[in-house]
Coordinates of C-alpha atoms in Angstrom, one line a residue:
Chain D
M1 CA 35.3 -73.0 -29.7
I2 CA 38.3 -73.6 -28.4
E3 CA 38.3 -70.2 -26.5
R4 CA 34.8 -70.8 -25.3
Y5 CA 35.8 -74.3 -24.0
W6 CA 38.6 -72.6 -22.1
K7 CA 36.4 -69.9 -20.6
V8 CA 34.0 -72.7 -19.5
T9 CA 36.9 -74.5 -17.6
R10 CA 38.4 -71.4 -16.0
R11 CA 35.0 -70.5 -14.5
Q12 CA 34.8 -74.1 -13.4
L13 CA 38.4 -74.0 -11.7
I14 CA 37.2 -70.8 -9.8
G15 CA 34.1 -72.6 -8.9
Y16 CA 36.4 -75.6 -7.6
L17 CA 38.5 -73.1 -5.7
L18 CA 35.5 -71.6 -4.1
G19 CA 34.0 -75.0 -3.6
L20 CA 37.2 -75.9 -1.6
L21 CA 37.1 -72.7 0.5
A22 CA 33.4 -73.6 1.3
L23 CA 34.4 -77.1 2.4
F24 CA 36.5 -75.6 5.1
A25 CA 33.9 -72.8 6.0
G26 CA 31.1 -75.4 5.8
P27 CA 31.0 -76.7 9.3
A28 CA 30.4 -73.1 10.8
R29 CA 27.3 -73.0 8.5
A30 CA 25.9 -76.4 9.6
E31 CA 24.5 -76.4 13.0
L32 CA 23.8 -80.0 12.7
T33 CA 26.5 -82.2 11.3
I34 CA 25.2 -85.5 10.1
E35 CA 27.4 -88.6 9.5
I36 CA 26.8 -92.1 8.9
T37 CA 27.8 -94.0 11.6
K38 CA 26.8 -97.5 10.1
G39 CA 26.0 -97.8 6.5
I40 CA 25.1 -101.0 4.4
E41 CA 27.4 -103.3 2.6
G42 CA 26.7 -102.8 -1.2
A43 CA 25.9 -99.2 -1.3
I44 CA 25.4 -98.1 -4.8
P45 CA 28.5 -96.5 -6.3
I46 CA 27.6 -93.2 -8.0
A47 CA 29.9 -90.4 -9.4
V48 CA 28.2 -87.0 -9.4
V49 CA 30.6 -84.8 -11.3
P50 CA 30.9 -81.1 -10.1
F51 CA 28.5 -79.1 -12.1
G52 CA 29.7 -76.3 -14.7
G53 CA 28.4 -73.1 -15.5
E54 CA 27.6 -70.1 -13.1
S55 CA 26.6 -70.9 -9.5
P56 CA 24.8 -68.3 -7.0
D57 CA 26.6 -70.4 -4.4
P58 CA 30.3 -71.3 -3.5
V59 CA 29.6 -74.9 -2.6
N60 CA 29.1 -76.7 -5.9
M61 CA 25.7 -78.6 -6.5
A62 CA 27.4 -81.8 -7.0
S63 CA 28.8 -81.8 -3.3
I64 CA 25.5 -81.2 -1.9
I65 CA 23.9 -84.1 -3.9
S66 CA 26.9 -86.3 -3.3
A67 CA 26.7 -85.7 0.6
D68 CA 22.7 -86.3 0.5
L69 CA 23.2 -89.6 -1.3
S70 CA 26.0 -91.0 0.8
R71 CA 24.0 -89.8 4.0
S72 CA 21.2 -92.1 3.2
G73 CA 23.7 -95.0 3.4
R74 CA 22.0 -96.3 0.1
F75 CA 24.7 -94.7 -2.1
N76 CA 28.7 -94.5 -2.1
A77 CA 29.6 -91.4 -3.7
F78 CA 32.5 -90.9 -5.6
A79 CA 35.2 -88.4 -4.5
A80 CA 35.5 -85.5 -6.7
Q81 CA 39.3 -85.5 -6.5
S82 CA 39.7 -89.1 -7.9
M83 CA 37.4 -88.5 -10.9
P84 CA 38.9 -89.5 -14.1
E85 CA 37.4 -86.6 -16.0
R86 CA 34.8 -83.9 -15.2
P87 CA 32.2 -83.5 -17.9
T88 CA 29.4 -81.0 -17.6
A89 CA 27.5 -81.8 -20.9
P90 CA 26.3 -85.0 -22.4
E91 CA 28.6 -85.0 -25.4
Q92 CA 31.5 -85.0 -22.8
V93 CA 30.6 -88.2 -21.1
Q94 CA 32.9 -91.1 -21.7
F95 CA 31.3 -94.2 -20.1
R96 CA 34.5 -96.2 -20.4
S97 CA 36.3 -94.0 -18.1
W98 CA 33.6 -94.4 -15.5
Q99 CA 33.6 -98.2 -15.8
L100 CA 37.3 -98.2 -15.3
V101 CA 36.8 -96.5 -11.7
G102 CA 34.0 -98.8 -10.7
Q103 CA 31.2 -96.3 -10.9
D104 CA 27.5 -97.8 -11.6
N105 CA 25.9 -94.2 -12.1
L106 CA 27.0 -90.9 -13.2
V107 CA 25.3 -87.6 -12.8
I108 CA 26.6 -84.5 -14.7
G109 CA 25.0 -81.0 -14.8
Q110 CA 25.1 -77.2 -14.9
V111 CA 23.9 -74.3 -13.3
Q112 CA 23.1 -71.4 -15.7
A113 CA 22.0 -67.8 -14.9
G114 CA 19.1 -66.6 -16.5
A115 CA 17.1 -63.3 -15.4
P116 CA 18.8 -61.4 -12.2
G117 CA 18.7 -63.8 -9.1
Q118 CA 17.1 -66.5 -11.6
Y119 CA 19.1 -69.9 -12.6
V120 CA 18.5 -73.1 -14.2
A121 CA 20.0 -76.4 -13.2
Q122 CA 20.2 -79.0 -15.7
F123 CA 21.4 -82.4 -14.8
Y124 CA 21.5 -86.1 -16.4
L125 CA 21.7 -89.3 -14.7
Y126 CA 23.3 -92.3 -16.6
D127 CA 23.6 -96.1 -16.2
V128 CA 27.4 -96.3 -16.7
Y129 CA 27.2 -100.0 -17.6
Q130 CA 24.4 -99.8 -20.1
G131 CA 25.6 -96.6 -21.4
T132 CA 22.0 -95.2 -21.3
Q133 CA 20.4 -91.7 -19.8
L134 CA 18.0 -92.7 -16.9
A135 CA 17.0 -89.1 -16.5
G136 CA 17.7 -85.7 -17.4
Y137 CA 15.9 -82.6 -16.0
K138 CA 15.9 -78.7 -16.2
I139 CA 15.0 -77.0 -13.0
P140 CA 14.5 -73.1 -12.8
F141 CA 15.0 -71.7 -9.3
G142 CA 15.5 -68.5 -7.6
A143 CA 19.2 -67.9 -5.8
A144 CA 17.9 -68.4 -2.5
D145 CA 16.6 -71.8 -3.5
Y146 CA 20.0 -73.0 -4.4
R147 CA 20.4 -75.7 -1.8
R148 CA 16.8 -76.8 -2.0
T149 CA 17.1 -77.2 -5.7
A150 CA 20.1 -79.6 -5.1
H151 CA 18.2 -81.7 -2.4
R152 CA 15.4 -81.9 -5.0
I153 CA 18.0 -83.5 -7.5
S154 CA 18.8 -85.8 -4.9
D155 CA 15.3 -86.9 -4.3
I156 CA 15.0 -87.5 -8.3
I157 CA 18.3 -89.3 -8.5
Y158 CA 17.2 -91.4 -5.3
Q159 CA 13.8 -92.2 -6.5
Q160 CA 15.2 -93.3 -9.9
L161 CA 17.7 -95.7 -8.7
T162 CA 15.8 -97.0 -5.5
G163 CA 12.3 -96.8 -6.7
E164 CA 11.4 -94.9 -3.6
P165 CA 10.6 -91.5 -3.0
G166 CA 13.8 -89.2 -1.5
A167 CA 13.3 -87.0 1.7
F168 CA 16.2 -84.8 1.0
A169 CA 14.3 -81.6 0.1
T170 CA 12.6 -81.5 3.5
R171 CA 13.1 -80.0 7.0
V172 CA 13.7 -81.2 10.5
A173 CA 12.4 -79.2 13.8
Y174 CA 14.1 -79.7 16.8
V175 CA 14.6 -78.4 20.4
T176 CA 18.0 -77.3 21.7
V177 CA 18.9 -76.7 25.3
A178 CA 21.9 -74.5 26.6
G179 CA 23.1 -73.8 29.9
S180 CA 22.9 -75.5 33.2
A181 CA 20.5 -76.5 36.0
R182 CA 20.3 -72.6 37.0
Q183 CA 19.9 -71.0 33.7
R184 CA 18.8 -72.6 30.7
Q185 CA 17.9 -71.7 27.2
Y186 CA 15.4 -73.6 25.2
K187 CA 15.0 -73.0 21.5
L188 CA 12.9 -74.6 18.9
Q189 CA 14.7 -74.7 15.4
I190 CA 14.2 -75.8 12.1
A191 CA 17.0 -76.9 9.8
D192 CA 17.1 -78.4 6.2
A193 CA 17.4 -82.2 6.1
D194 CA 21.0 -82.0 5.8
G195 CA 21.3 -79.9 9.0
Y196 CA 22.1 -76.6 7.0
N197 CA 20.1 -73.3 7.4
P198 CA 18.9 -73.6 11.0
Q199 CA 16.4 -71.1 12.1
T200 CA 14.7 -70.3 15.4
V201 CA 11.1 -70.5 15.7
I202 CA 11.3 -69.6 19.5
T203 CA 13.6 -69.1 22.0
S204 CA 12.6 -69.0 25.8
P205 CA 14.4 -69.4 29.2
Q206 CA 11.3 -72.0 30.0
P207 CA 11.1 -75.5 28.1
V208 CA 9.7 -75.7 24.8
M209 CA 8.6 -79.2 23.6
S210 CA 7.0 -81.6 21.5
P211 CA 7.1 -79.7 18.0
A212 CA 4.7 -81.1 15.5
W213 CA 4.2 -80.1 11.8
S214 CA 1.0 -79.2 10.1
P215 CA 0.3 -81.7 7.2
D216 CA 1.0 -78.9 4.7
G217 CA 4.4 -77.8 6.5
K218 CA 3.3 -74.2 6.8
Q219 CA 2.5 -74.4 10.6
I220 CA 4.2 -76.1 13.5
A221 CA 2.5 -76.8 16.9
Y222 CA 4.5 -76.8 20.1
V223 CA 4.3 -76.8 24.0
S224 CA 5.6 -73.7 25.8
F225 CA 6.1 -72.9 29.4
E226 CA 7.0 -69.4 28.7
D227 CA 4.5 -68.3 31.4
R228 CA 5.7 -71.2 33.8
V229 CA 2.7 -73.2 33.0
S230 CA 2.2 -75.4 29.8
A231 CA 0.3 -73.6 26.9
I232 CA 0.1 -75.0 23.2
F233 CA 0.6 -72.7 20.5
V234 CA 0.5 -73.0 16.7
Q235 CA 2.7 -70.8 14.8
T236 CA 2.7 -70.0 11.1
L237 CA 6.4 -70.3 9.9
A238 CA 6.2 -67.8 7.1
T239 CA 5.0 -65.0 9.1
G240 CA 5.9 -65.7 12.8
L241 CA 2.4 -65.2 13.8
R242 CA 1.3 -67.7 16.3
Q243 CA -1.9 -68.6 18.2
K244 CA -2.1 -70.0 21.8
V245 CA -4.7 -72.7 21.0
S246 CA -4.8 -74.4 24.6
E247 CA -4.0 -73.1 28.1
A248 CA -6.3 -75.2 30.3
P249 CA -5.3 -75.6 33.8
G250 CA -2.8 -78.5 34.3
I251 CA -1.1 -80.3 31.2
N252 CA -1.5 -79.0 27.8
G253 CA 0.7 -81.2 25.8
A254 CA 1.7 -83.7 23.2
P255 CA -0.1 -81.8 20.1
A256 CA -0.6 -84.2 17.0
W257 CA -2.1 -82.9 13.8
S258 CA -5.0 -84.9 12.0
P259 CA -4.1 -85.7 8.6
D260 CA -6.2 -83.0 7.0
G261 CA -4.8 -80.5 9.4
T262 CA -8.2 -79.4 10.8
Q263 CA -7.9 -80.8 14.2
L264 CA -5.1 -81.4 17.0
A265 CA -5.4 -84.2 19.4
L266 CA -3.5 -83.1 22.5
T267 CA -3.2 -84.0 26.3
L268 CA -5.0 -82.1 28.8
S269 CA -5.0 -83.0 32.6
K270 CA -7.6 -80.1 33.5
G271 CA -5.9 -80.3 37.0
V272 CA -7.1 -84.1 37.6
N273 CA -5.4 -86.5 35.1
P274 CA -4.2 -86.6 31.6
D275 CA -6.5 -87.7 29.0
I276 CA -6.7 -87.5 25.3
Y277 CA -8.7 -84.7 23.6
I278 CA -9.3 -83.5 20.0
L279 CA -9.4 -79.7 19.2
H280 CA -11.2 -78.3 16.1
L281 CA -8.8 -75.9 15.1
A282 CA -11.3 -73.3 13.4
S283 CA -14.3 -73.6 15.9
G284 CA -12.0 -74.2 19.0
G285 CA -14.4 -77.1 19.9
L286 CA -13.2 -79.8 22.1
H287 CA -14.0 -83.3 22.2
R288 CA -12.8 -85.6 24.9
I289 CA -11.5 -89.1 23.4
T290 CA -10.4 -90.9 26.6
D291 CA -11.5 -90.8 30.2
H292 CA -9.5 -92.9 32.6
Y293 CA -7.9 -92.2 36.0
A294 CA -4.7 -93.5 34.3
I295 CA -2.2 -91.6 32.5
D296 CA -3.2 -91.1 28.9
T297 CA -0.9 -89.0 26.5
E298 CA 1.1 -89.0 23.4
P299 CA -1.6 -89.2 20.7
N300 CA -0.8 -89.7 16.9
W301 CA -3.3 -90.2 14.2
S302 CA -3.6 -92.9 11.5
R303 CA -3.1 -91.7 8.3
D304 CA -6.7 -92.2 7.4
G305 CA -7.7 -90.2 10.5
Q306 CA -9.8 -93.0 11.8
K307 CA -7.6 -94.1 14.6
I308 CA -5.6 -92.7 17.4
V309 CA -2.5 -94.3 19.2
F310 CA -1.7 -93.4 22.5
T311 CA 0.7 -94.3 25.6
S312 CA -1.5 -95.1 28.7
D313 CA -0.3 -96.7 32.2
R314 CA -4.0 -98.2 32.7
G315 CA -2.4 -101.4 33.1
G316 CA 0.2 -100.4 35.3
K317 CA 3.0 -99.7 33.1
P318 CA 3.2 -97.4 30.0
Q319 CA 1.9 -99.3 26.9
L320 CA 0.3 -98.4 23.6
Y321 CA -3.1 -98.3 23.1
T322 CA -5.5 -97.6 20.2
V323 CA -9.1 -95.7 20.0
A324 CA -11.3 -94.6 17.5
A325 CA -10.8 -90.8 16.7
S326 CA -14.3 -90.5 17.6
G327 CA -13.7 -92.0 21.0
G328 CA -15.2 -95.1 22.4
Q329 CA -13.2 -98.4 23.8
A330 CA -9.6 -98.3 23.8
Q331 CA -7.6 -101.7 22.7
R332 CA -4.2 -102.4 23.9
L333 CA -1.6 -102.5 21.3
T334 CA 1.6 -103.6 22.9
Y335 CA 2.4 -106.3 25.2
E336 CA 6.0 -107.2 24.5
G337 CA 8.3 -105.1 27.1
E338 CA 7.5 -103.5 30.4
Y339 CA 7.7 -99.8 28.7
N340 CA 6.3 -99.0 25.4
A341 CA 5.4 -95.2 24.8
R342 CA 5.1 -92.5 22.2
G343 CA 3.7 -94.6 19.3
V344 CA 3.8 -92.9 15.8
F345 CA 2.2 -94.3 12.8
S346 CA 4.5 -94.7 9.6
P347 CA 3.6 -92.8 6.5
D348 CA 2.1 -95.7 4.9
G349 CA 0.1 -96.7 8.0
T350 CA 1.6 -100.3 8.3
K351 CA 4.0 -99.8 11.1
I352 CA 4.2 -98.0 14.4
A353 CA 7.5 -96.8 16.0
M354 CA 7.7 -96.4 19.6
V355 CA 10.0 -95.9 22.6
H356 CA 10.7 -99.5 23.8
G357 CA 11.9 -99.8 27.2
S358 CA 13.3 -102.8 29.2
G359 CA 15.3 -102.6 32.4
S360 CA 17.3 -99.4 32.1
N361 CA 17.6 -99.7 28.1
Y362 CA 15.1 -97.3 26.2
R363 CA 15.5 -98.2 22.3
I364 CA 13.4 -97.3 19.3
A365 CA 11.4 -100.3 18.2
V366 CA 8.9 -100.8 15.2
L367 CA 5.7 -102.8 15.4
D368 CA 4.5 -104.2 12.1
L369 CA 0.7 -104.0 12.5
K370 CA -0.1 -106.7 10.2
T371 CA 2.3 -109.5 11.6
R372 CA 2.5 -107.8 15.0
A373 CA 6.3 -108.4 14.9
L374 CA 8.3 -106.1 17.0
A375 CA 11.7 -105.0 15.6
V376 CA 14.1 -103.1 17.9
L377 CA 16.4 -100.9 15.8
T378 CA 18.6 -98.8 17.9
P379 CA 21.2 -99.5 20.6
G380 CA 19.8 -97.5 23.5
P381 CA 20.2 -96.7 26.2
L382 CA 18.3 -93.7 26.3
D383 CA 16.6 -93.1 22.9
E384 CA 13.4 -91.3 22.5
S385 CA 11.1 -89.1 20.5
P386 CA 10.8 -91.4 17.2
G387 CA 9.4 -89.9 14.1
F388 CA 9.6 -91.1 10.5
A389 CA 10.8 -89.5 7.5
P390 CA 8.1 -88.4 5.1
N391 CA 9.0 -91.2 2.8
G392 CA 9.1 -93.8 5.6
S393 CA 12.5 -94.9 5.1
M394 CA 14.0 -93.6 8.1
I395 CA 13.4 -93.0 11.8
L396 CA 14.6 -89.8 13.3
Y397 CA 15.0 -90.0 17.2
A398 CA 16.8 -88.4 20.2
S399 CA 19.5 -90.3 21.7
R400 CA 21.8 -89.7 24.9
S401 CA 24.3 -92.2 24.0
G402 CA 27.2 -89.9 24.3
G403 CA 25.9 -88.0 27.7
A404 CA 24.4 -85.0 26.0
G405 CA 21.5 -85.3 23.9
Q406 CA 21.9 -85.5 20.3
L407 CA 19.9 -86.6 17.2
A408 CA 20.2 -89.8 15.4
A409 CA 18.4 -91.8 12.6
V410 CA 17.7 -95.4 11.6
S411 CA 16.8 -96.8 8.4
I412 CA 13.5 -98.9 9.0
D413 CA 15.5 -101.9 8.3
G414 CA 17.8 -101.0 11.1
K415 CA 20.9 -101.1 8.8
V416 CA 21.9 -97.7 8.2
H417 CA 22.6 -95.7 11.3
Q418 CA 23.4 -91.8 11.4
S419 CA 24.1 -89.4 14.0
L420 CA 23.2 -85.9 13.8
R421 CA 25.5 -83.6 16.0
T422 CA 25.6 -80.1 17.1
D423 CA 28.5 -77.9 18.1
S424 CA 27.2 -77.2 21.5
G425 CA 24.4 -77.8 24.0
E426 CA 21.8 -80.7 23.5
V427 CA 19.5 -81.5 21.0
R428 CA 15.9 -83.4 21.4
E429 CA 12.5 -83.8 20.3
P430 CA 13.2 -84.0 16.5
A431 CA 10.2 -83.7 14.2
W432 CA 10.7 -84.6 10.4
S433 CA 8.6 -82.1 8.0
P434 CA 5.9 -83.5 5.7
Chain B
M1 CA 20.2 -86.9 -29.7
R2 CA 17.1 -85.4 -30.9
L3 CA 15.0 -88.2 -29.3
A4 CA 17.0 -87.5 -25.9
K5 CA 16.3 -83.8 -26.1
I6 CA 12.5 -84.6 -26.5
G7 CA 12.6 -86.9 -23.9
C8 CA 14.4 -84.4 -21.6
A9 CA 11.7 -82.0 -22.6
L10 CA 9.1 -84.5 -21.7
M11 CA 10.3 -85.1 -18.3
M12 CA 11.2 -81.4 -17.7
S13 CA 7.4 -80.6 -18.2
S14 CA 6.5 -83.3 -16.1
L15 CA 8.8 -82.2 -13.3
L16 CA 7.5 -78.7 -13.3
L17 CA 4.0 -80.1 -13.0
I18 CA 5.0 -82.1 -10.2
G19 CA 6.9 -78.9 -8.9
C20 CA 3.6 -76.9 -9.1
A21 CA 1.2 -79.5 -7.5
K22 CA 3.7 -79.8 -4.6
R23 CA 4.3 -76.2 -4.2
P24 CA 1.4 -73.9 -2.8
P25 CA 2.9 -70.5 -2.3
S26 CA 4.8 -70.2 0.9
A27 CA 4.2 -73.9 1.8
E28 CA 7.9 -74.6 2.1
G29 CA 9.0 -71.6 4.3
G30 CA 12.3 -70.3 3.2
E31 CA 11.5 -71.1 -0.3
A32 CA 10.6 -68.1 -2.5
A33 CA 7.9 -69.5 -4.8
P34 CA 8.1 -67.4 -8.1
G35 CA 6.0 -64.5 -7.9
A36 CA 4.1 -65.3 -4.7
G37 CA 4.2 -64.4 -1.0
G38 CA 7.9 -62.8 -1.2
P39 CA 7.8 -60.7 2.0
E40 CA 6.2 -63.3 4.0
I41 CA 8.9 -65.9 3.0
G42 CA 11.6 -63.5 3.6
K43 CA 10.5 -62.9 7.1
Y44 CA 10.9 -66.7 7.7
G45 CA 14.1 -66.7 5.8
E46 CA 15.5 -64.0 8.2
G47 CA 14.3 -65.7 11.1
Q48 CA 12.3 -62.7 12.4
G49 CA 9.4 -64.9 13.7
G50 CA 11.8 -66.5 16.0
A51 CA 13.3 -63.4 17.2
M52 CA 10.0 -61.6 17.8
Y53 CA 8.9 -64.4 20.2
G54 CA 12.2 -65.2 21.5
E55 CA 12.4 -61.7 23.1
G56 CA 9.0 -61.7 24.2
A57 CA 9.2 -64.9 25.8
Q58 CA 12.5 -63.9 27.3
G59 CA 10.8 -61.1 29.0
R60 CA 7.7 -63.0 30.2
G61 CA 7.1 -65.4 32.9
K62 CA 10.4 -64.9 34.5
D63 CA 10.2 -64.9 38.4
R64 CA 6.5 -65.0 38.4
Y65 CA 6.9 -66.8 41.5
G66 CA 9.9 -67.7 43.6
A67 CA 12.8 -69.4 42.4
G68 CA 13.9 -73.1 43.1
A69 CA 12.9 -75.1 46.1
S70 CA 16.3 -74.5 47.7
E71 CA 16.4 -70.9 47.5
L72 CA 15.7 -68.2 50.2
T73 CA 11.9 -67.0 50.3
G74 CA 12.3 -63.9 52.4
D75 CA 10.1 -65.5 54.9
P76 CA 12.1 -66.3 58.1
Q77 CA 10.0 -69.2 59.0
L78 CA 10.7 -70.8 55.7
D79 CA 14.4 -69.9 55.4
D80 CA 15.6 -71.0 58.9
P81 CA 17.7 -73.9 57.9
S82 CA 16.9 -75.5 61.3
S83 CA 13.3 -75.5 60.6
P84 CA 11.5 -78.6 58.7
L85 CA 10.0 -75.9 56.4
S86 CA 13.4 -75.1 54.8
K87 CA 13.3 -78.6 53.3
R88 CA 11.2 -78.2 50.1
I89 CA 11.8 -81.3 47.8
V90 CA 10.3 -84.7 47.7
Y91 CA 12.0 -87.4 46.1
F92 CA 10.2 -90.3 44.3
L93 CA 11.3 -94.1 43.0
F94 CA 11.2 -94.7 39.3
D95 CA 8.0 -94.5 37.4
S96 CA 6.4 -93.9 40.8
S97 CA 4.2 -90.8 42.2
E98 CA 3.8 -92.6 45.7
I99 CA 5.0 -90.4 48.7
A100 CA 7.5 -92.4 50.8
P101 CA 7.0 -92.4 54.6
E102 CA 10.2 -90.4 55.4
Y103 CA 8.5 -87.3 53.7
Q104 CA 5.3 -87.3 55.4
Q105 CA 7.0 -85.0 58.4
L106 CA 8.3 -82.6 55.6
I107 CA 4.8 -82.2 53.9
S108 CA 3.0 -82.2 57.4
A109 CA 5.1 -79.2 58.2
H110 CA 4.3 -77.2 55.0
A111 CA 0.7 -78.1 55.2
G112 CA 0.6 -76.7 58.9
Y113 CA 2.4 -73.6 57.7
L114 CA 0.2 -73.1 54.9
A115 CA -3.0 -73.7 56.8
S116 CA -2.0 -71.0 59.2
N117 CA -0.9 -68.6 56.7
P118 CA -4.0 -68.8 54.2
E119 CA -2.6 -65.9 52.3
R120 CA 0.4 -67.9 51.4
T121 CA 0.5 -69.9 48.1
V122 CA 2.7 -72.7 47.0
V123 CA 3.5 -73.9 43.4
L124 CA 4.3 -77.9 43.3
E125 CA 6.8 -78.3 40.6
G126 CA 6.6 -82.1 39.4
H127 CA 9.8 -83.4 37.7
A128 CA 10.9 -86.8 36.2
D129 CA 14.1 -88.1 35.4
E130 CA 15.3 -87.9 31.8
R131 CA 14.7 -91.9 31.1
G132 CA 11.5 -92.8 28.8
S133 CA 9.3 -90.3 26.7
P134 CA 9.3 -86.5 27.4
E135 CA 5.4 -86.3 27.2
Y136 CA 5.0 -89.3 29.6
N137 CA 7.3 -87.8 31.9
I138 CA 5.0 -84.5 32.0
A139 CA 2.2 -86.8 33.0
L140 CA 4.3 -88.5 35.6
G141 CA 5.7 -85.3 37.0
E142 CA 2.2 -84.0 37.3
Q143 CA 1.0 -87.0 39.3
R144 CA 3.9 -86.7 41.7
A145 CA 2.8 -83.1 42.3
N146 CA -0.7 -84.1 42.5
S147 CA 0.1 -86.8 45.4
V148 CA 1.9 -83.8 47.3
S149 CA -1.1 -81.7 46.7
R150 CA -3.4 -84.2 47.8
L151 CA -1.8 -84.7 51.0
L152 CA -1.5 -81.0 51.7
K153 CA -5.3 -80.5 51.1
L154 CA -6.0 -83.5 53.4
Q155 CA -4.1 -81.5 56.1
G156 CA -6.3 -78.5 56.0
V157 CA -4.7 -76.3 52.9
A158 CA -7.2 -74.6 51.1
E159 CA -7.6 -75.5 47.2
G160 CA -6.7 -72.0 46.1
Q161 CA -3.2 -72.1 48.2
V162 CA -1.9 -74.9 45.8
Q163 CA -1.0 -74.7 42.1
V164 CA 0.6 -77.8 40.3
V165 CA 2.7 -77.5 37.3
S166 CA 4.8 -80.5 35.7
F167 CA 8.1 -79.9 33.9
G168 CA 8.6 -83.7 33.3
E169 CA 12.4 -84.4 32.4
E170 CA 12.7 -80.8 30.9
K171 CA 14.3 -79.2 33.9
P172 CA 16.5 -81.5 35.8
A173 CA 18.1 -80.5 39.0
V174 CA 21.3 -82.1 37.9
D175 CA 22.8 -82.9 34.6
G176 CA 24.0 -86.3 34.7
H177 CA 22.9 -89.4 33.2
D178 CA 23.2 -92.1 35.9
E179 CA 21.2 -93.5 38.9
S180 CA 22.5 -90.7 41.3
A181 CA 21.5 -87.9 39.0
W182 CA 18.1 -89.6 38.2
Q183 CA 17.4 -89.8 41.9
Q184 CA 17.9 -86.2 42.4
N185 CA 15.7 -85.4 39.3
R186 CA 12.5 -87.2 40.3
R187 CA 11.2 -84.8 42.6
V188 CA 8.4 -82.4 43.6
E189 CA 9.8 -78.8 44.6
L190 CA 7.6 -76.8 46.7
V191 CA 8.2 -73.1 45.5
Y192 CA 6.9 -70.3 47.5
A193 CA 6.6 -66.9 46.2
R194 CA 9.2 -64.5 47.6
R195 CA 8.3 -62.0 50.3

């Protein structure tokens, strides 16, 4: 028994050393570095003890989970080196030790190897003061899904303790721009929601814009100028196969998926002026939704698929309007501020986020559709491209506060601010996966 | 303890159920759903989709027509720095596609050149500064290019000689974040094919 115990701890020790190494090697693997720039007071203290067992990855699952929870701004994860003890199984847990270091919640776990390449993560979440187990799960996974599994565990913990679903096991698409005016390189990339594992969807010397996830997360629509005119493509991520779905003369822009994934709302100018159209993907049928001599662009669907919000300068300045998805009379939605553009519905359909400009200050604001109250969430001065996290808790947007474009996120209550930084170049046009 | 184990088993099974419902094969890209769609998922994992189109896009579209409005076209009439035709950029006010009076002469010179050289074509590249929403700026850039196009056509340039494309804020002439950079980026470039 003692021998067995020692064996485990030695393995753990190697795990810790490897984990420590990975910490130093870490930044090179993460193209996007996410840090909390402003958290909330009273973040929930939680200790996630380094997991025991055999891990397929040098980074301990606990450090991925701790980073996820801290990044949300809702939690304050306890540093592993300050932990009074390192239990990995329920019978080793002594709640008193964790009460003494001020932790409200405790997570312990193990990763065990099964069949070749197959693992099982087992973890327990405890309320330290009640001395009770709040959750316990066993999750089988393949070696390639190691980080994804850690994010799933973060989702479970987050939901258990906040009552809201987590959005850690998701991805973010964004456009990077490198080089200068003469020679630029545009890339559409997709990374895990914590910035790890960036992968390139398309690289082009001409602009790539407006990535939009299909509702099932399998495809991404985007605008590419690779032929020096705009065209809209739909690319299946798993196969890399893509289809050019729109190449009308003039603007082919702002693709937005219908909630059922069968249609794309988009902007076409047909060489005259931009209006909103709906493209039925299977049939190729095109239906015009707006018809106005002003600019109409940036469509976004309501969650029930009945309405479309869009940007129009038909009143002289860009403002948001809504129109039935079948077309008809448009209704003006925004009146506050001289510039409101790029409206996006929240996942629950109760709010619309937008770029809200006044003077030379462009910030992200949220309109409550019920109360009509407009809340400005970000500092500006050049914030754009807002999009909601799939759980509605955060808004991801592009910011140029520090010169080159970077991504940032703000909680829907405006209290938690994150910055997502890359090593080089400029990042823009983020889109959070479903 | 036994109770805890049963509870754990219950939660495990519910998690697996949720997991299955949420995971149609290959729905999550890099994730290998057990026993389904292995090779496709691997492709995404290796980033082959991106490389494939990345290279394609690199090769295509480059220099399909002449480079920037400030570069030589190979046509002496256009390249002569003392000729009004050597000026090929029209600048705009913020959120405006109105052509300022000082550019009338520049546009008339090009209209005259195109009208007397009907085999020549020009691409009008509309651009916006970085402020505001990228897709709105695409529309704004197109309106600017359309303003120039209208004026050219009013002065005798044939429909087929003019092509309009808007790059919005995607291709700034100057990388800066102040009014002087923005001024230089709100523009329409008249781009002629190289001879």
